[in-house]
mmCIF file of C-alpha atoms in Angstrom:
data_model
loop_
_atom_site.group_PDB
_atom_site.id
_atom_site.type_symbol
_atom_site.label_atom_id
_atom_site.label_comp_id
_atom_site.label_asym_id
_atom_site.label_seq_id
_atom_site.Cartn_x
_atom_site.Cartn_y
_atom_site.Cartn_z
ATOM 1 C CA UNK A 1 -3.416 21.128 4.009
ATOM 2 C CA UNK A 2 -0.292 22.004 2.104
ATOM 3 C CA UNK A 3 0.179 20.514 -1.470
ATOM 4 C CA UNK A 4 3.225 20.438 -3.487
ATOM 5 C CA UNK A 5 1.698 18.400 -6.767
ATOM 6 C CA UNK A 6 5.505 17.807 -7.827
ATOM 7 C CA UNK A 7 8.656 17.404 -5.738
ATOM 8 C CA UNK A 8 11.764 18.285 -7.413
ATOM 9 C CA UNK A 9 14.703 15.855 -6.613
ATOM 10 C CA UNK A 10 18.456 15.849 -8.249
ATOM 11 C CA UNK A 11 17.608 13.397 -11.409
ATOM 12 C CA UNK A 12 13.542 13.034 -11.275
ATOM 13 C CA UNK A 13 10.613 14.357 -10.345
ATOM 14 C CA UNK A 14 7.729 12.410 -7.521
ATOM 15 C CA UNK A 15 4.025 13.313 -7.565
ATOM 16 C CA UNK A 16 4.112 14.186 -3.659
ATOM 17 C CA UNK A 17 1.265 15.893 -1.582
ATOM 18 C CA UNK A 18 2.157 16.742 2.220
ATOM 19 C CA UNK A 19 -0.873 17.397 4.592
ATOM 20 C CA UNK A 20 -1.166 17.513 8.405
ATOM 21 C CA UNK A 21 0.966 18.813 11.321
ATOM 22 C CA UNK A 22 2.607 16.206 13.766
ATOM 23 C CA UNK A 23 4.611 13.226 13.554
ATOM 24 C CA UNK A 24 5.541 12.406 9.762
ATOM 25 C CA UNK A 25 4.371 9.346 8.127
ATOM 26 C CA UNK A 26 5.243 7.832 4.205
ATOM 27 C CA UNK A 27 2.717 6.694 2.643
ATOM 28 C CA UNK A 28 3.355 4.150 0.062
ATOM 29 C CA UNK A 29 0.811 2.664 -2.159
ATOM 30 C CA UNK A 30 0.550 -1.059 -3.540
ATOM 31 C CA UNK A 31 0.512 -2.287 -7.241
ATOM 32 C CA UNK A 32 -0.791 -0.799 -9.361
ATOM 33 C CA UNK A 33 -1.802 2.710 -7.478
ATOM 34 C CA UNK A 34 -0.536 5.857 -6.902
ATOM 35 C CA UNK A 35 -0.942 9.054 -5.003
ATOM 36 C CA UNK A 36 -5.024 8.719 -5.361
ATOM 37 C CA UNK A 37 -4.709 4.974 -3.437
ATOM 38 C CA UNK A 38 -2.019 6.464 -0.951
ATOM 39 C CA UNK A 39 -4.551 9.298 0.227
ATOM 40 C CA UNK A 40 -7.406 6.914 0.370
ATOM 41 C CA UNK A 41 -4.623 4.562 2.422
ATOM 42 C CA UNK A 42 -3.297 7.632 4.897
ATOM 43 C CA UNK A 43 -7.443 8.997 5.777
ATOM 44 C CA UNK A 44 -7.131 7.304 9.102
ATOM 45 C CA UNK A 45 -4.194 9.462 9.905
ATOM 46 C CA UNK A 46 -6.071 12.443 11.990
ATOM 47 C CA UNK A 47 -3.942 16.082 10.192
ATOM 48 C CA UNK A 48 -3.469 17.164 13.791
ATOM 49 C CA UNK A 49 -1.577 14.621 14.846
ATOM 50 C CA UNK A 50 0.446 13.131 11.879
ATOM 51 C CA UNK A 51 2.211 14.804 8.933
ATOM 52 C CA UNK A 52 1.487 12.514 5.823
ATOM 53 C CA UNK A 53 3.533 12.582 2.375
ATOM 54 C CA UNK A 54 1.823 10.944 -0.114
ATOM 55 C CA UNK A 55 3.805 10.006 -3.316
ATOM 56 C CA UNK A 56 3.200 7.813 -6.615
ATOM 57 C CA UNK A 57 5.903 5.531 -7.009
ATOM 58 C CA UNK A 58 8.028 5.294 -9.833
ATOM 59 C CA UNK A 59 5.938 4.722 -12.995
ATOM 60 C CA UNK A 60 2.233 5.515 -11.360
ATOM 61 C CA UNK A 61 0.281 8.667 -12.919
ATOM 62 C CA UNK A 62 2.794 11.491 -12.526
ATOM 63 C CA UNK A 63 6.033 10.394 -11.525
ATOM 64 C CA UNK A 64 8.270 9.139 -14.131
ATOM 65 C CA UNK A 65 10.161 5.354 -14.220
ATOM 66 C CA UNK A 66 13.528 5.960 -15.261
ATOM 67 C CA UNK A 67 14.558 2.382 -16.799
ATOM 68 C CA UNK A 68 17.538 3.041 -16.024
ATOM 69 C CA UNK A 69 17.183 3.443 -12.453
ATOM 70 C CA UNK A 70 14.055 1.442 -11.700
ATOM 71 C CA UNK A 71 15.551 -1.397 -9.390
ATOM 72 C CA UNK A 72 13.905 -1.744 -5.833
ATOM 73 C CA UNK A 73 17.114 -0.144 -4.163
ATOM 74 C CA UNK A 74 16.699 3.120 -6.821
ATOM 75 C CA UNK A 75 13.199 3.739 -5.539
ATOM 76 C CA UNK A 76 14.109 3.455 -1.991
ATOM 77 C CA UNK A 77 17.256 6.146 -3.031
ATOM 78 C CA UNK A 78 14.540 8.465 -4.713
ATOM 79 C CA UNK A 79 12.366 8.108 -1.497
ATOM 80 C CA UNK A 80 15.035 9.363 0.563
ATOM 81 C CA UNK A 81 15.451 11.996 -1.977
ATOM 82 C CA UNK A 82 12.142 13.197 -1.270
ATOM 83 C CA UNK A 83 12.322 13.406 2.311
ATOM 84 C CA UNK A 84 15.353 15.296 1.677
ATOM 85 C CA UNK A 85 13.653 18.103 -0.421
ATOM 86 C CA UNK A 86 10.941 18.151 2.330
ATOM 87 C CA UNK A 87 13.016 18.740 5.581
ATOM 88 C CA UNK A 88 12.361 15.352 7.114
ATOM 89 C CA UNK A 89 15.112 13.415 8.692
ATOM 90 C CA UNK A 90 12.623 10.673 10.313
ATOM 91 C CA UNK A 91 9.655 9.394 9.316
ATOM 92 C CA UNK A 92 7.176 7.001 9.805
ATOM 93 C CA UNK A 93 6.541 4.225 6.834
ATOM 94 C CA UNK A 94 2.843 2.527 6.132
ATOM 95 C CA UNK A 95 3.263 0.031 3.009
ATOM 96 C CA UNK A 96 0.520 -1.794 1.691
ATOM 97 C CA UNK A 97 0.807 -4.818 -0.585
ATOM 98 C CA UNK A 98 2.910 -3.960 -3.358
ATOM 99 C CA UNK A 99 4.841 -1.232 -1.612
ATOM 100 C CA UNK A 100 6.348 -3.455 0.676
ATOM 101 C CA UNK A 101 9.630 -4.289 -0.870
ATOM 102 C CA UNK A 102 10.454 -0.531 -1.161
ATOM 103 C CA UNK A 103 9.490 0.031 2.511
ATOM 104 C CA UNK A 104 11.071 -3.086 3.985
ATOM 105 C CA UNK A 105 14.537 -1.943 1.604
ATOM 106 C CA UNK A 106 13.976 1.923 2.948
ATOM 107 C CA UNK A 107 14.097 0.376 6.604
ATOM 108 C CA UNK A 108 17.556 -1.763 6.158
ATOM 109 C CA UNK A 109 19.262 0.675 3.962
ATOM 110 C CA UNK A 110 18.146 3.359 5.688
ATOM 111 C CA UNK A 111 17.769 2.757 9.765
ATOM 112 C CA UNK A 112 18.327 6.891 10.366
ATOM 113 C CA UNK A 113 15.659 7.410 8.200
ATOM 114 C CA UNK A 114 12.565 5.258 9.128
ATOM 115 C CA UNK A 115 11.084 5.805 12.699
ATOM 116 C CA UNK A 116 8.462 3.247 12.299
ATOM 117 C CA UNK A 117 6.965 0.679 9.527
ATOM 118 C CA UNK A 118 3.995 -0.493 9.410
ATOM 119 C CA UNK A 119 3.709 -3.340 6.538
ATOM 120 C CA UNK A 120 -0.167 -4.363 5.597
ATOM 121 C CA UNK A 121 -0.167 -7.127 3.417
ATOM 122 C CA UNK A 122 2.827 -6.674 2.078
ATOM 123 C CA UNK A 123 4.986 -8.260 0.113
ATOM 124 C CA UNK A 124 8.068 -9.448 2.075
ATOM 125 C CA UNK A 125 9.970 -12.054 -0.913
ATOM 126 C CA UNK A 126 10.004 -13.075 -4.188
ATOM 127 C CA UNK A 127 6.545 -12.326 -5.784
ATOM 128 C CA UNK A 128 4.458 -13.402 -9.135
ATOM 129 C CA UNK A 129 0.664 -12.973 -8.960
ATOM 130 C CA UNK A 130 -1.529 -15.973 -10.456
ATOM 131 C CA UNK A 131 -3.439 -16.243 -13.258
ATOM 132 C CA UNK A 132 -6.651 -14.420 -13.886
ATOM 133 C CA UNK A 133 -9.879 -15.054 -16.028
ATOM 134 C CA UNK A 134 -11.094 -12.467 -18.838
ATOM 135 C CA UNK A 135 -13.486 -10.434 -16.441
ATOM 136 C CA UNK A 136 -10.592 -9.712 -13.972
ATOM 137 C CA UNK A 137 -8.490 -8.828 -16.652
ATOM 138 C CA UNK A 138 -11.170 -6.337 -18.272
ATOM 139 C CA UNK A 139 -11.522 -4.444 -15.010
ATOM 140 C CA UNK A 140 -8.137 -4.825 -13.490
ATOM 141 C CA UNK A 141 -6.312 -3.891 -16.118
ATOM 142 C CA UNK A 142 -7.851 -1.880 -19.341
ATOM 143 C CA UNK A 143 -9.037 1.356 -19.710
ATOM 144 C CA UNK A 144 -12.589 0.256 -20.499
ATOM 145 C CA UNK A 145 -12.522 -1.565 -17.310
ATOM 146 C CA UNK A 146 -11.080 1.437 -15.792
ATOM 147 C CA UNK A 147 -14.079 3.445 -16.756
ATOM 148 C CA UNK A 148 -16.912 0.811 -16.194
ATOM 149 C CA UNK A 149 -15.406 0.596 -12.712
ATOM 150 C CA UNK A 150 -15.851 4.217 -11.822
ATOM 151 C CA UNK A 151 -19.522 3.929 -13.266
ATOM 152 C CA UNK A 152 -20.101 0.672 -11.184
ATOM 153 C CA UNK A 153 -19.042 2.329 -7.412
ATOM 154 C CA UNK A 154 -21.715 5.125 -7.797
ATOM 155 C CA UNK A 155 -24.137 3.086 -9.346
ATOM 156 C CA UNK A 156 -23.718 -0.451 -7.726
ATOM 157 C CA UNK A 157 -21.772 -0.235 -4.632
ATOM 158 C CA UNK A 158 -22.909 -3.653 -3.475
ATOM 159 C CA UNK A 159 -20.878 -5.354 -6.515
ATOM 160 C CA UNK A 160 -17.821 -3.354 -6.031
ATOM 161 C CA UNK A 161 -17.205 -4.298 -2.609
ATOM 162 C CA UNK A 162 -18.743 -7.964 -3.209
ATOM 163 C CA UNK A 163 -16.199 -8.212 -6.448
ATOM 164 C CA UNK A 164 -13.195 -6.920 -5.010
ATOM 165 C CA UNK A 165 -13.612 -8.864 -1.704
ATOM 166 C CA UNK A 166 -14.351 -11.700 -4.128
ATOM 167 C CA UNK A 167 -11.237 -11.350 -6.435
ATOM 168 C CA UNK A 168 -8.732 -11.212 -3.735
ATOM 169 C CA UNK A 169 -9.932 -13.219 -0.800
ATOM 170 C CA UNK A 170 -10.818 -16.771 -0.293
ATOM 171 C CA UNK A 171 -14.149 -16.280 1.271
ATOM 172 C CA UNK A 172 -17.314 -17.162 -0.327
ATOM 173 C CA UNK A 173 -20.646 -17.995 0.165
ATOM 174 C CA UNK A 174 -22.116 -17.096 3.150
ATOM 175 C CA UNK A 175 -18.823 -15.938 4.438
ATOM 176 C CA UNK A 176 -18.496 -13.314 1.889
ATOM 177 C CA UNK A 177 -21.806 -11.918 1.938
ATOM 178 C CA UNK A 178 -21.571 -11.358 5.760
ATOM 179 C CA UNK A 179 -18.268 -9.613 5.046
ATOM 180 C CA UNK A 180 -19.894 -7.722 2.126
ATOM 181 C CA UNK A 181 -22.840 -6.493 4.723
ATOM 182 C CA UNK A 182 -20.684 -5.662 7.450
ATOM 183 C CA UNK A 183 -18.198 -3.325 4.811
ATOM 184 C CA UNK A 184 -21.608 -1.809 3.436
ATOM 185 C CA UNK A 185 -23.268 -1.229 6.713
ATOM 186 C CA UNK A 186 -20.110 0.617 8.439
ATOM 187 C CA UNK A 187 -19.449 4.228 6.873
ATOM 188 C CA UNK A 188 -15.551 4.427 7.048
ATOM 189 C CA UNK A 189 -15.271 0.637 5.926
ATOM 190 C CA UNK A 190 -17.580 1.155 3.250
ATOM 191 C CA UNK A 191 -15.914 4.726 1.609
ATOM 192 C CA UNK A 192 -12.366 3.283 1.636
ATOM 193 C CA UNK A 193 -13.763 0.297 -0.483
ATOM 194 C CA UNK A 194 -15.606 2.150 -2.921
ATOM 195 C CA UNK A 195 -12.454 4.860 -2.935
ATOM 196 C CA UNK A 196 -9.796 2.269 -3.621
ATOM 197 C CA UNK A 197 -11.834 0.635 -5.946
ATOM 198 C CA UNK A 198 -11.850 3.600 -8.691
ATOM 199 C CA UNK A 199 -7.321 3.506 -8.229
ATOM 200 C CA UNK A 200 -6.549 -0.188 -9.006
ATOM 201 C CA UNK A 201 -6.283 0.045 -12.177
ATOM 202 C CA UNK A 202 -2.885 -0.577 -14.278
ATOM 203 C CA UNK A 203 -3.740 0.816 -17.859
ATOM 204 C CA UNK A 204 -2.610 4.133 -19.092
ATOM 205 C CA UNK A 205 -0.785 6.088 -16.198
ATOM 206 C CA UNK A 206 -0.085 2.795 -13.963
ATOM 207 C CA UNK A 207 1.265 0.920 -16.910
ATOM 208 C CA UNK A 208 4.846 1.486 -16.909
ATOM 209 C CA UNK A 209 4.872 1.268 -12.744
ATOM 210 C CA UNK A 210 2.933 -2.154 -12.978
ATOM 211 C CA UNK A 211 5.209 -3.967 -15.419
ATOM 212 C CA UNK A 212 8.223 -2.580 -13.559
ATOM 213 C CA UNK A 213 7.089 -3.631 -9.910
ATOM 214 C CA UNK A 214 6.387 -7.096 -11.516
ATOM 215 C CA UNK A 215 9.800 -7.436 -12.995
ATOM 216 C CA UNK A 216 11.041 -6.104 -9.808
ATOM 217 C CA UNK A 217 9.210 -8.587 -7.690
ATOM 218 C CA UNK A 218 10.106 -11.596 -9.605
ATOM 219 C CA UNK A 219 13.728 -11.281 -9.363
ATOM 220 C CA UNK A 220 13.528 -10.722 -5.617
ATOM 221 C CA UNK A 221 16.029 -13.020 -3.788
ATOM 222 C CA UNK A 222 16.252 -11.359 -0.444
ATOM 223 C CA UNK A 223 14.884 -7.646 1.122
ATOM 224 C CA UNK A 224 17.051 -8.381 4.230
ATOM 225 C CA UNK A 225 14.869 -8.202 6.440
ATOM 226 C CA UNK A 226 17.171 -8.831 9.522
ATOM 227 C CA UNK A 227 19.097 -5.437 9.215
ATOM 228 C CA UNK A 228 15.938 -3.803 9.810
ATOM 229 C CA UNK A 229 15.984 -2.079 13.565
ATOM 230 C CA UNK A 230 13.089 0.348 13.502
ATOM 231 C CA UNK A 231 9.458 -0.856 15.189
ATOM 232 C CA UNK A 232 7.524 -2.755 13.088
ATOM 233 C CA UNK A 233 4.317 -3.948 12.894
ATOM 234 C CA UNK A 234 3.003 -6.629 10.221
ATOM 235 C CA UNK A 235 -0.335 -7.071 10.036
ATOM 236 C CA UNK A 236 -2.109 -9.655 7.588
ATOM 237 C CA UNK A 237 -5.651 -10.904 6.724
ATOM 238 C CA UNK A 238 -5.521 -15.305 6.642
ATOM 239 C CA UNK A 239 -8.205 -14.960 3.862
ATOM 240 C CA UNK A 240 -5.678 -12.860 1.367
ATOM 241 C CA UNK A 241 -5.530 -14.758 -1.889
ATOM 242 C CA UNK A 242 -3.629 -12.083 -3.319
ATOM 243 C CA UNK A 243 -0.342 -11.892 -1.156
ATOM 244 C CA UNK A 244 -0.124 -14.885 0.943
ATOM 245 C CA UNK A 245 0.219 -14.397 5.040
ATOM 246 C CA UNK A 246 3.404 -16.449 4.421
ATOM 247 C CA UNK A 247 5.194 -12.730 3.389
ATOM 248 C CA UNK A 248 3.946 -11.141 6.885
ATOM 249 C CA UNK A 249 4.972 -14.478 8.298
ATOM 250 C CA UNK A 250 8.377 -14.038 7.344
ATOM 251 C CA UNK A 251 9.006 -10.290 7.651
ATOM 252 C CA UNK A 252 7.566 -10.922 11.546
ATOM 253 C CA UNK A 253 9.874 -13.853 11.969
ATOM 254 C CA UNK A 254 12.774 -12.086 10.185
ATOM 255 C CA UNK A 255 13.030 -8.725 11.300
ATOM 256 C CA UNK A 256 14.105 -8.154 15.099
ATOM 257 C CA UNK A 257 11.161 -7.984 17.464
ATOM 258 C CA UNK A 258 8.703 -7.090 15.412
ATOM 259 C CA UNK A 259 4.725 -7.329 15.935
ATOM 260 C CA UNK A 260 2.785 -9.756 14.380
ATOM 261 C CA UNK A 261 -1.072 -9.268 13.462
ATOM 262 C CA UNK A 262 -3.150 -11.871 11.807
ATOM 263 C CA UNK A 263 -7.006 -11.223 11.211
ATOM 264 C CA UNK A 264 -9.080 -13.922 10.797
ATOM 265 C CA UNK A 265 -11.315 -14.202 7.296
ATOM 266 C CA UNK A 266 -8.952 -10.296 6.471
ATOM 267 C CA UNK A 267 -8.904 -9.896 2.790
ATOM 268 C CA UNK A 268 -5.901 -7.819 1.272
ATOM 269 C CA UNK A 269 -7.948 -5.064 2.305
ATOM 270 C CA UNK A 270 -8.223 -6.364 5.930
ATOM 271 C CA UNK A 271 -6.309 -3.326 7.653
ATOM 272 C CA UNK A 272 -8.801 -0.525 6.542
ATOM 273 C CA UNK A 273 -11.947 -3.188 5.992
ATOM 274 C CA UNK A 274 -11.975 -5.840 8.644
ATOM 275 C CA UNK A 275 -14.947 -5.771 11.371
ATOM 276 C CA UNK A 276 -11.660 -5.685 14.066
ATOM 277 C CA UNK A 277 -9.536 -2.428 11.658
ATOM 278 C CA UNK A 278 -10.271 0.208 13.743
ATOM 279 C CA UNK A 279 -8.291 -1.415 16.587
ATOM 280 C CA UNK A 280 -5.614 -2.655 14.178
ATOM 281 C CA UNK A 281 -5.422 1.210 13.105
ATOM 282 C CA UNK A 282 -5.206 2.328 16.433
ATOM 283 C CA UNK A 283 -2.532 0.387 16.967
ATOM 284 C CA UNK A 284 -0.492 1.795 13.615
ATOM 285 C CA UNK A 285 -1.209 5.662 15.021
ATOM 286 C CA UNK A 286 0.030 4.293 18.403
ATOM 287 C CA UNK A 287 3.228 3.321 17.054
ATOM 288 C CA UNK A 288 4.073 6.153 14.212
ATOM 289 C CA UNK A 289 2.981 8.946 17.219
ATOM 290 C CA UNK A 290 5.339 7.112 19.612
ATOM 291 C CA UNK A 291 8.650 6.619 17.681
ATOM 292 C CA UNK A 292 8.651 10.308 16.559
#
């Protein structure tokens, strides 16, 4: 594994680490993240086979926002910049939730650029999250809850997976407690859970990128979608309370001949934690290897 903790571009600086020998593949985390969720995001990607950069996007841990350069379009710009300072003319894109707008903008402004995109519950359109009660809050998006969250996935596994699934799916009852068993029963399922569970914070370090991707997200009126000519394949739990399927709906219906995939009761986190991912994940190494 080679790392290179910061990446020097013309006018800022990206928390980038490059692993892995093959075909190379963007990883770009959701909201809030950073390079911790986009390594816990890229695991599946075997380092014989694929060459993964993982970055923190504007205004996550240790890359800089610079306000005034923070649009959508400016972090698709700096992306390129990256790839730029690393040697790589093509690559393959994997977006999850929140770092779809920048992919899906990378892919039409770029088409020289982007080999391949695959979009996991990502967001495709104009985008405000709902309200939350008091105990989401406190975890989400404090530093106490920060802490107590790192505490709770070595001490209570069970409630980290059951909470999260919980907080952004609509399954419940017995539903969610066979999805809950089946996540804690399955090793890889299980360890990406737990993993992405101690990055979703947006106090402190994520601050600054949080408010900006909501400001950002709000004021979307179009990604266009249609100048996008790369493969691309969608793929989108039905269960997801916390980006509607209607965004993977539309980027499949919008965007030339791309692949649609909808898993039944999939949370946001269906593409890593839903009892049918490993094919789904397959499929995503199938398509980065083959547009190389």
């Amino acid at each position: 594994m080679t790392i290179d903790p910061l990446v020097h571009t013309g006018t800022a600086r990206v928390q980038t680490t490059v692993r892995g020998t093959g075909a190379p593949v963007l990883v770009l985390h959701g909201s809030p993240g950073g390079i911790d969720a986009a390594e816990v995001m890229g695991r599946f990607l075997p380092s014989d086979r694929f060459h993964t950069v993982l970055v923190s996007r504007p205004g996550y841990l240790d890359t800089p926002l610079d306000p005034d350069h923070a649009s959508i379009d400016d972090e698709a710009d700096l992306l390129v910049s990256v790839l730029d300072d690393l040697g790589i003319d093509r690559v393959g894109v994997l977006a999850w939730s929140g770092g779809g707008p920048v992919a899906y903008r990378l892919a039409a402004r770029y088409p020289e650029r982007v080999s391949a995109l695959v979009a996991v519950s990502a967001v495709s359109g104009r985008y405000v999250p709902g309200p939350i009660g008091p105990f989401t809050y406190l975890v989400a998006h404090t530093a106490l809850g920060a802490r107590l969250a790192a505490l709770a996935v070595r001490h209570l596994p069970r409630a980290v997976v059951g909470g999260a699934v919980a907080g952004v799916s609509n399954l419940h009852g017995r539903l969610l407690r066979r999805h809950v068993a089946g996540v804690l029963g399955d090793a890889d399922r299980r360890a990406f859970m737990l993993d992405m569970a101690a990055t979703g914070n947006s106090s402190g370090p994520h601050r600054a990128g949080w408010r900006n991707d909501l400001r950002t997200f709000a004021a979307i009126d179009s990604l266009e979608l249609e100048r996008i000519s790369a493969p691309v394949l969608v793929v989108h739990g039905d269960a997801d309370t916390e980006v509607d399927e209607s965004h993977s709906v539309r980027a499949a219906t919008e965007i030339p001949n791309a692949e649609l995939v909808l898993l039944p009761g999939g949370t946001h986190f269906a593409f890593w934690a839903h009892r049918d991912s490993a094919a789904v994940r397959a499929r995503a190494q199938e398509l980065f290897a083959a547009s190389r």
